CSV table of C-alpha atoms in Angstrom, one decimal:
chain,number,residue,atom,x,y,z
A,197,MET,CA,-10.1,9.2,-11.7
A,198,ALA,CA,-9.1,5.8,-12.5
A,199,ARG,CA,-7.5,3.2,-9.8
A,200,ALA,CA,-4.4,3.5,-10.2
A,201,ARG,CA,-3.1,1.4,-13.4
A,202,THR,CA,0.7,0.9,-12.1
A,203,PRO,CA,1.4,-2.1,-9.6
A,204,LEU,CA,1.5,-1.6,-7.0
A,205,ALA,CA,4.5,-3.5,-6.3
A,206,ASP,CA,6.5,-1.3,-9.4
A,207,ALA,CA,5.1,2.0,-7.6
A,208,LEU,CA,6.7,0.6,-4.4
A,209,ARG,CA,10.3,0.7,-6.4
A,210,GLU,CA,10.2,4.3,-7.2
A,211,ARG,CA,8.8,5.7,-3.9
A,212,THR,CA,6.6,5.4,-1.2
A,213,LEU,CA,2.8,5.8,-0.7
A,214,THR,CA,1.1,6.7,2.4
A,215,LEU,CA,-1.4,3.8,3.2
A,216,ASP,CA,-5.0,5.3,5.1
A,217,GLY,CA,-5.9,4.8,8.9
A,218,GLY,CA,-7.5,2.4,11.0
A,219,LEU,CA,-11.6,1.8,9.1
A,220,GLY,CA,-12.9,1.3,12.2
A,221,THR,CA,-11.8,4.4,14.3
A,222,GLN,CA,-13.2,6.6,11.3
A,223,LEU,CA,-16.7,4.6,11.1
A,224,ALA,CA,-17.1,5.2,15.3
A,225,ASP,CA,-16.5,8.8,14.4
A,226,GLN,CA,-19.1,9.0,11.5
A,227,GLY,CA,-21.6,7.5,14.5
A,228,CYS,CA,-21.7,4.1,13.4
A,229,ASP,CA,-22.2,0.9,16.1
A,230,LEU,CA,-19.1,-1.2,16.3
A,231,SER,CA,-21.0,-3.2,19.1
A,232,GLY,CA,-21.1,-6.8,19.0
A,233,GLY,CA,-18.9,-9.6,17.0
A,234,LEU,CA,-19.4,-8.6,13.6
A,235,TRP,CA,-18.0,-4.7,14.5
A,236,SER,CA,-16.8,-2.8,11.7
A,237,ALA,CA,-17.9,-5.8,9.4
A,238,ARG,CA,-21.4,-5.4,10.7
A,239,VAL,CA,-21.6,-2.1,9.1
A,240,LEU,CA,-20.6,-3.5,5.6
A,241,ALA,CA,-23.6,-5.5,5.1
A,242,GLU,CA,-26.3,-2.8,7.1
A,243,GLN,CA,-24.7,0.4,6.2
A,244,PRO,CA,-22.1,0.1,3.1
A,245,GLU,CA,-22.5,3.5,2.0
A,246,GLN,CA,-20.5,4.6,6.1
A,247,VAL,CA,-18.3,2.4,4.3
A,248,ALA,CA,-17.5,4.3,1.2
A,249,ALA,CA,-17.6,7.5,2.6
A,250,ALA,CA,-14.8,5.9,5.4
A,251,HIS,CA,-12.7,5.4,2.6
A,252,THR,CA,-13.3,8.5,0.4
A,253,ALA,CA,-12.4,10.3,4.0
A,254,TYR,CA,-8.9,8.7,4.2
A,255,ALA,CA,-8.5,9.4,0.1
A,256,ARG,CA,-9.2,12.9,1.0
A,257,ALA,CA,-7.0,12.6,3.1
A,258,GLY,CA,-4.4,11.9,0.7
A,259,ALA,CA,-3.8,8.1,1.1
A,260,GLN,CA,-3.3,5.7,-2.1
A,261,VAL,CA,-3.3,2.8,-0.9
A,262,LEU,CA,-6.7,1.5,0.7
A,263,ILE,CA,-7.7,-1.2,2.5
A,264,THR,CA,-11.2,-2.6,2.6
A,265,ALA,CA,-13.2,-3.5,5.0
A,266,GLY,CA,-13.2,-7.4,4.9
A,267,TYR,CA,-10.7,-8.0,8.0
A,268,GLN,CA,-13.9,-9.9,9.9
A,269,VAL,CA,-16.2,-10.5,7.3
A,270,GLY,CA,-15.5,-15.3,8.0
A,271,TYR,CA,-18.1,-17.9,6.8
A,272,ALA,CA,-18.3,-19.3,10.0
A,273,ALA,CA,-19.0,-15.8,11.8
A,274,PHE,CA,-21.7,-14.8,9.1
A,275,ALA,CA,-23.3,-17.9,9.1
A,276,ARG,CA,-23.8,-17.1,13.1
A,277,HIS,CA,-25.9,-13.9,11.6
A,278,GLY,CA,-28.2,-15.4,9.1
A,279,TYR,CA,-25.7,-15.6,6.3
A,280,ASP,CA,-25.3,-17.7,4.0
A,281,ARG,CA,-22.4,-18.8,1.8
A,282,ARG,CA,-23.0,-16.3,-1.4
A,283,ARG,CA,-24.5,-13.1,0.9
A,284,THR,CA,-21.0,-13.6,2.6
A,285,THR,CA,-19.1,-13.8,-0.9
A,286,ALA,CA,-21.4,-11.3,-2.3
A,287,LEU,CA,-20.1,-9.1,0.9
A,288,LEU,CA,-16.5,-9.8,0.6
A,289,GLY,CA,-17.0,-8.5,-3.2
A,290,ASP,CA,-19.4,-5.1,-2.1
A,291,CYS,CA,-15.8,-4.3,0.1
A,292,VAL,CA,-13.7,-4.4,-2.8
A,293,ALA,CA,-16.3,-2.4,-4.3
A,294,LEU,CA,-16.8,0.3,-1.5
A,295,ALA,CA,-12.9,1.2,-2.1
A,296,ASP,CA,-12.7,1.3,-6.1
A,297,ARG,CA,-15.5,4.2,-6.0
A,298,ALA,CA,-13.4,5.8,-3.1
A,299,ALA,CA,-10.3,5.4,-5.3
A,300,ARG,CA,-12.0,6.8,-8.2
A,301,SER,CA,-13.8,9.9,-6.4
A,302,VAL,CA,-10.4,11.7,-5.6
A,303,GLU,CA,-7.7,13.2,-8.2
A,304,HIS,CA,-4.1,11.4,-7.3
A,305,GLU,CA,-3.7,7.6,-8.1
A,306,VAL,CA,-5.3,5.0,-5.2
A,307,TRP,CA,-4.5,1.8,-4.7
A,308,VAL,CA,-7.4,-1.0,-3.4
A,309,ALA,CA,-6.0,-3.5,-0.7
A,310,ALA,CA,-8.1,-6.6,0.5
A,311,SER,CA,-8.3,-7.1,3.8
A,312,VAL,CA,-7.3,-10.3,5.0
A,313,GLY,CA,-7.8,-10.5,8.5
A,314,PRO,CA,-6.5,-13.3,11.5
A,315,TYR,CA,-8.3,-16.5,12.1
A,316,GLY,CA,-9.0,-15.2,15.7
A,317,ALA,CA,-10.9,-11.0,13.9
A,318,THR,CA,-13.6,-13.6,13.2
A,319,LEU,CA,-14.3,-14.9,16.9
A,320,ALA,CA,-14.3,-11.5,18.3
A,321,ASP,CA,-12.4,-12.9,21.2
A,322,ARG,CA,-8.7,-10.1,20.6
A,323,SER,CA,-7.5,-13.6,20.0
A,324,GLU,CA,-5.7,-12.5,16.8
A,325,TYR,CA,-3.4,-10.6,19.3
A,326,ARG,CA,-2.7,-14.6,20.8
A,327,GLY,CA,-1.9,-16.9,18.0
A,328,ARG,CA,-2.1,-19.8,18.8
A,329,TYR,CA,-5.9,-21.5,18.4
A,330,GLY,CA,-5.1,-24.7,18.7
A,331,LEU,CA,-5.0,-25.5,14.6
A,332,SER,CA,-2.9,-27.1,12.6
A,333,VAL,CA,-1.6,-25.0,9.2
A,334,ARG,CA,-4.2,-27.1,6.9
A,335,GLU,CA,-7.0,-26.0,9.4
A,336,LEU,CA,-5.8,-22.5,8.5
A,337,ALA,CA,-5.7,-22.8,5.5
A,338,ALA,CA,-9.1,-23.9,4.6
A,339,PHE,CA,-10.6,-21.5,6.8
A,340,HIS,CA,-8.5,-18.9,4.8
A,341,ARG,CA,-8.9,-20.8,1.3
A,342,PRO,CA,-12.8,-19.0,0.5
A,343,ARG,CA,-11.8,-15.8,1.7
A,344,ILE,CA,-9.4,-15.7,-0.8
A,345,GLU,CA,-11.0,-16.8,-3.3
A,346,ALA,CA,-13.2,-14.5,-3.2
A,347,LEU,CA,-11.6,-11.3,-3.1
A,348,LEU,CA,-9.1,-12.3,-5.8
A,349,ALA,CA,-12.1,-12.8,-8.1
A,350,ALA,CA,-13.6,-9.6,-7.0
A,351,GLY,CA,-10.2,-7.3,-8.4
A,352,ALA,CA,-8.7,-6.4,-5.7
A,353,ASP,CA,-5.0,-4.9,-6.7
A,354,VAL,CA,-3.1,-6.3,-3.9
A,355,LEU,CA,-4.3,-8.8,-0.7
A,356,ALA,CA,-3.7,-7.3,2.6
A,357,LEU,CA,-2.3,-10.3,4.6
A,358,GLU,CA,-2.3,-8.1,7.9
A,359,THR,CA,-2.2,-8.4,11.8
A,360,VAL,CA,-0.8,-12.7,11.4
A,361,PRO,CA,-0.2,-13.1,14.5
A,362,ASP,CA,2.0,-16.1,14.4
A,363,THR,CA,4.2,-18.0,12.0
A,364,ASP,CA,1.5,-20.9,11.3
A,365,GLU,CA,-1.7,-18.7,10.2
A,366,ALA,CA,1.4,-17.1,8.1
A,367,GLN,CA,2.3,-20.5,6.8
A,368,ALA,CA,-1.1,-20.8,5.9
A,369,LEU,CA,-2.0,-17.8,3.7
A,370,LEU,CA,1.2,-18.2,1.9
A,371,SER,CA,0.6,-21.6,1.2
A,372,LEU,CA,-2.6,-20.7,-0.2
A,373,LEU,CA,-0.3,-18.3,-2.8
A,374,ALA,CA,1.6,-19.9,-3.7
A,375,GLY,CA,2.3,-20.7,-7.6
A,376,THR,CA,-1.0,-18.4,-8.2
A,377,GLY,CA,0.7,-15.5,-9.3
A,378,ALA,CA,-1.7,-13.1,-6.9
A,379,ARG,CA,0.1,-10.3,-5.1
A,380,ALA,CA,0.4,-9.6,-1.4
A,381,TRP,CA,2.0,-8.0,1.4
A,382,LEU,CA,2.5,-9.7,4.8
A,383,SER,CA,2.2,-7.7,7.7
A,384,TYR,CA,3.0,-9.0,11.7
A,385,THR,CA,0.9,-8.0,14.8
A,386,VAL,CA,3.5,-8.2,17.7
A,387,ALA,CA,4.6,-7.0,20.3
A,388,GLY,CA,8.4,-6.1,21.5
A,389,GLU,CA,11.2,-8.1,19.5
A,390,ARG,CA,8.5,-11.1,18.5
A,391,THR,CA,5.2,-12.5,17.2
A,392,ARG,CA,2.2,-11.4,19.4
A,393,ALA,CA,2.5,-16.4,19.4
A,394,GLY,CA,5.9,-15.3,21.0
A,395,GLN,CA,7.9,-16.0,18.3
A,396,PRO,CA,11.3,-14.1,17.3
A,397,LEU,CA,10.3,-11.9,14.3
A,398,ALA,CA,13.2,-12.7,12.2
A,399,GLU,CA,11.3,-16.5,11.6
A,400,ALA,CA,8.3,-15.0,11.5
A,401,PHE,CA,9.9,-12.6,8.2
A,402,ALA,CA,12.4,-15.3,6.7
A,403,LEU,CA,8.4,-16.4,5.8
A,404,ALA,CA,8.0,-13.2,3.9
A,405,ALA,CA,11.4,-13.2,2.0
A,406,ALA,CA,11.0,-17.1,0.6
A,407,ALA,CA,7.5,-16.6,-1.0
A,408,PRO,CA,7.7,-14.6,-4.4
A,409,GLU,CA,3.4,-13.5,-3.9
A,410,VAL,CA,4.8,-11.3,-1.1
A,411,ILE,CA,6.0,-7.4,-2.6
A,412,ALA,CA,6.4,-6.2,0.8
A,413,VAL,CA,6.4,-7.6,4.3
A,414,GLY,CA,6.5,-5.1,8.0
A,415,VAL,CA,3.9,-4.8,11.0
A,416,ASN,CA,0.6,-3.2,12.1
A,417,CYS,CA,-2.0,-2.8,15.0
A,418,CYS,CA,1.0,-3.0,17.5
A,419,ALA,CA,2.4,-0.2,19.3
A,420,ALA,CA,5.1,2.8,17.5
A,421,SER,CA,8.1,1.9,19.3
A,422,ASP,CA,7.7,-1.4,18.1
A,423,VAL,CA,8.1,-0.6,14.6
A,424,LEU,CA,12.0,0.5,14.2
A,425,PRO,CA,13.1,-3.0,15.8
A,426,ALA,CA,10.5,-5.3,13.8
A,427,LEU,CA,11.7,-3.3,10.3
A,428,GLU,CA,15.5,-3.2,10.9
A,429,ALA,CA,15.1,-7.5,11.7
A,430,ALA,CA,12.8,-7.6,8.6
A,431,ALA,CA,15.5,-5.7,6.5
A,432,HIS,CA,18.4,-8.4,7.3
A,433,LEU,CA,16.4,-11.0,6.3
A,434,THR,CA,15.3,-9.3,2.8
A,435,SER,CA,15.2,-6.9,0.1
A,436,LYS,CA,11.8,-5.9,-0.4
A,437,PRO,CA,10.1,-3.5,0.2
A,438,LEU,CA,9.2,-3.0,4.0
A,439,LEU,CA,5.7,-1.3,5.6
A,440,ALA,CA,4.4,-0.2,9.3
A,441,TYR,CA,0.8,1.3,10.4
A,442,PRO,CA,1.1,1.0,14.2
A,443,ASN,CA,-1.9,2.0,16.6
A,444,ASP,CA,-1.7,5.6,17.7
A,445,THR,CA,-3.9,5.5,21.0
A,446,SER,CA,-2.8,9.3,22.1
A,447,GLY,CA,-3.6,11.1,19.0
A,448,THR,CA,-0.4,13.4,19.4
A,449,ALA,CA,2.4,11.3,19.6
A,450,ASP,CA,5.7,12.0,17.4
A,451,TRP,CA,5.7,8.8,15.2
A,452,PRO,CA,9.8,8.8,13.9
A,453,VAL,CA,8.8,8.4,10.3
A,454,ALA,CA,12.2,9.1,8.6
A,455,HIS,CA,14.4,6.2,10.6
A,456,TRP,CA,11.4,3.8,9.4
A,457,ARG,CA,11.8,5.8,5.4
A,458,ARG,CA,15.7,4.8,6.2
A,459,ALA,CA,15.1,1.2,7.4
A,460,GLY,CA,13.0,0.3,4.0
A,461,ALA,CA,9.6,1.4,5.1
A,462,ARG,CA,7.8,2.2,2.1
A,463,LEU,CA,4.1,1.7,2.5
A,464,ILE,CA,3.3,3.7,5.9
A,465,GLY,CA,-0.3,4.6,7.7
A,466,GLY,CA,-1.7,3.8,10.4
A,467,CYS,CA,-3.7,2.1,12.5
A,468,CYS,CA,-6.7,1.4,15.0
A,469,GLY,CA,-6.8,5.2,16.9
A,470,VAL,CA,-5.5,6.5,13.6
A,471,GLY,CA,-8.1,9.1,11.5
A,472,PRO,CA,-7.7,11.3,8.2
A,473,GLN,CA,-5.9,13.9,10.3
A,474,ARG,CA,-2.7,11.5,10.8
A,475,ILE,CA,-3.1,10.5,7.1
A,476,ALA,CA,-2.9,13.6,6.1
A,477,ALA,CA,0.1,14.8,8.1
A,478,LEU,CA,1.7,11.4,6.7
A,479,ALA,CA,0.6,12.2,3.1
A,480,ALA,CA,2.2,15.8,2.8
A,481,ALA,CA,5.1,14.6,4.8
A,482,THR,CA,6.0,11.8,2.1
């Protein structure tokens, strides 16, 4: 089937959609080696067919939105491993093409979201869970600009500004989209009722509420127990659709998805530790 033709923003006004799960989780289950500083981006560069297979597994499980493998693709990080700028730009295009192929392999509509991971993800030192990198908003914007330009040129349906740990990085990302007509979602990684960097969620979600380019806002790569309070905080500030794709390290705990939907979640999936089986269950319940 062809890629979804309806703009994602329009679809979200009508119904809840199922996101995919953790790409790294599925790649590991497929036997891929995720060691080293490039993590899943290494598989993208060296074994693209494994990335295509992982996307296809989620699409066949019922995922309606596939998030690309570009989360840790950064020009400086790849330069340290011998990749020039042209090759890195090509990889960002490849990650969209691989998700597109998987989207076309199933009978239901599927949207492709181009992952724009945080600056800290390219450092491979878990600083994406701390934020406050010591960089200014301008410096963070300079880091993200070429990645976003490459992904927009590759033809994704939406940008997934995901696992954002603090408001400085959110400001940088949103400044790059201002006036472009691009569409994105903004998803913070949180701990309790604050961003990972410690800012109040009201401050964080207010940025998304004011940005016309943002079509949905919420949280990912967090504990499932943190989702509902975050969604409720966002709902006080914006009428935009909300989203949630938390981690699951247990593999068995039930999620209060009905409560998330009542709070306004229209994009629901999983992050670290979430595989196709749970996505299939979420899709069946949607």
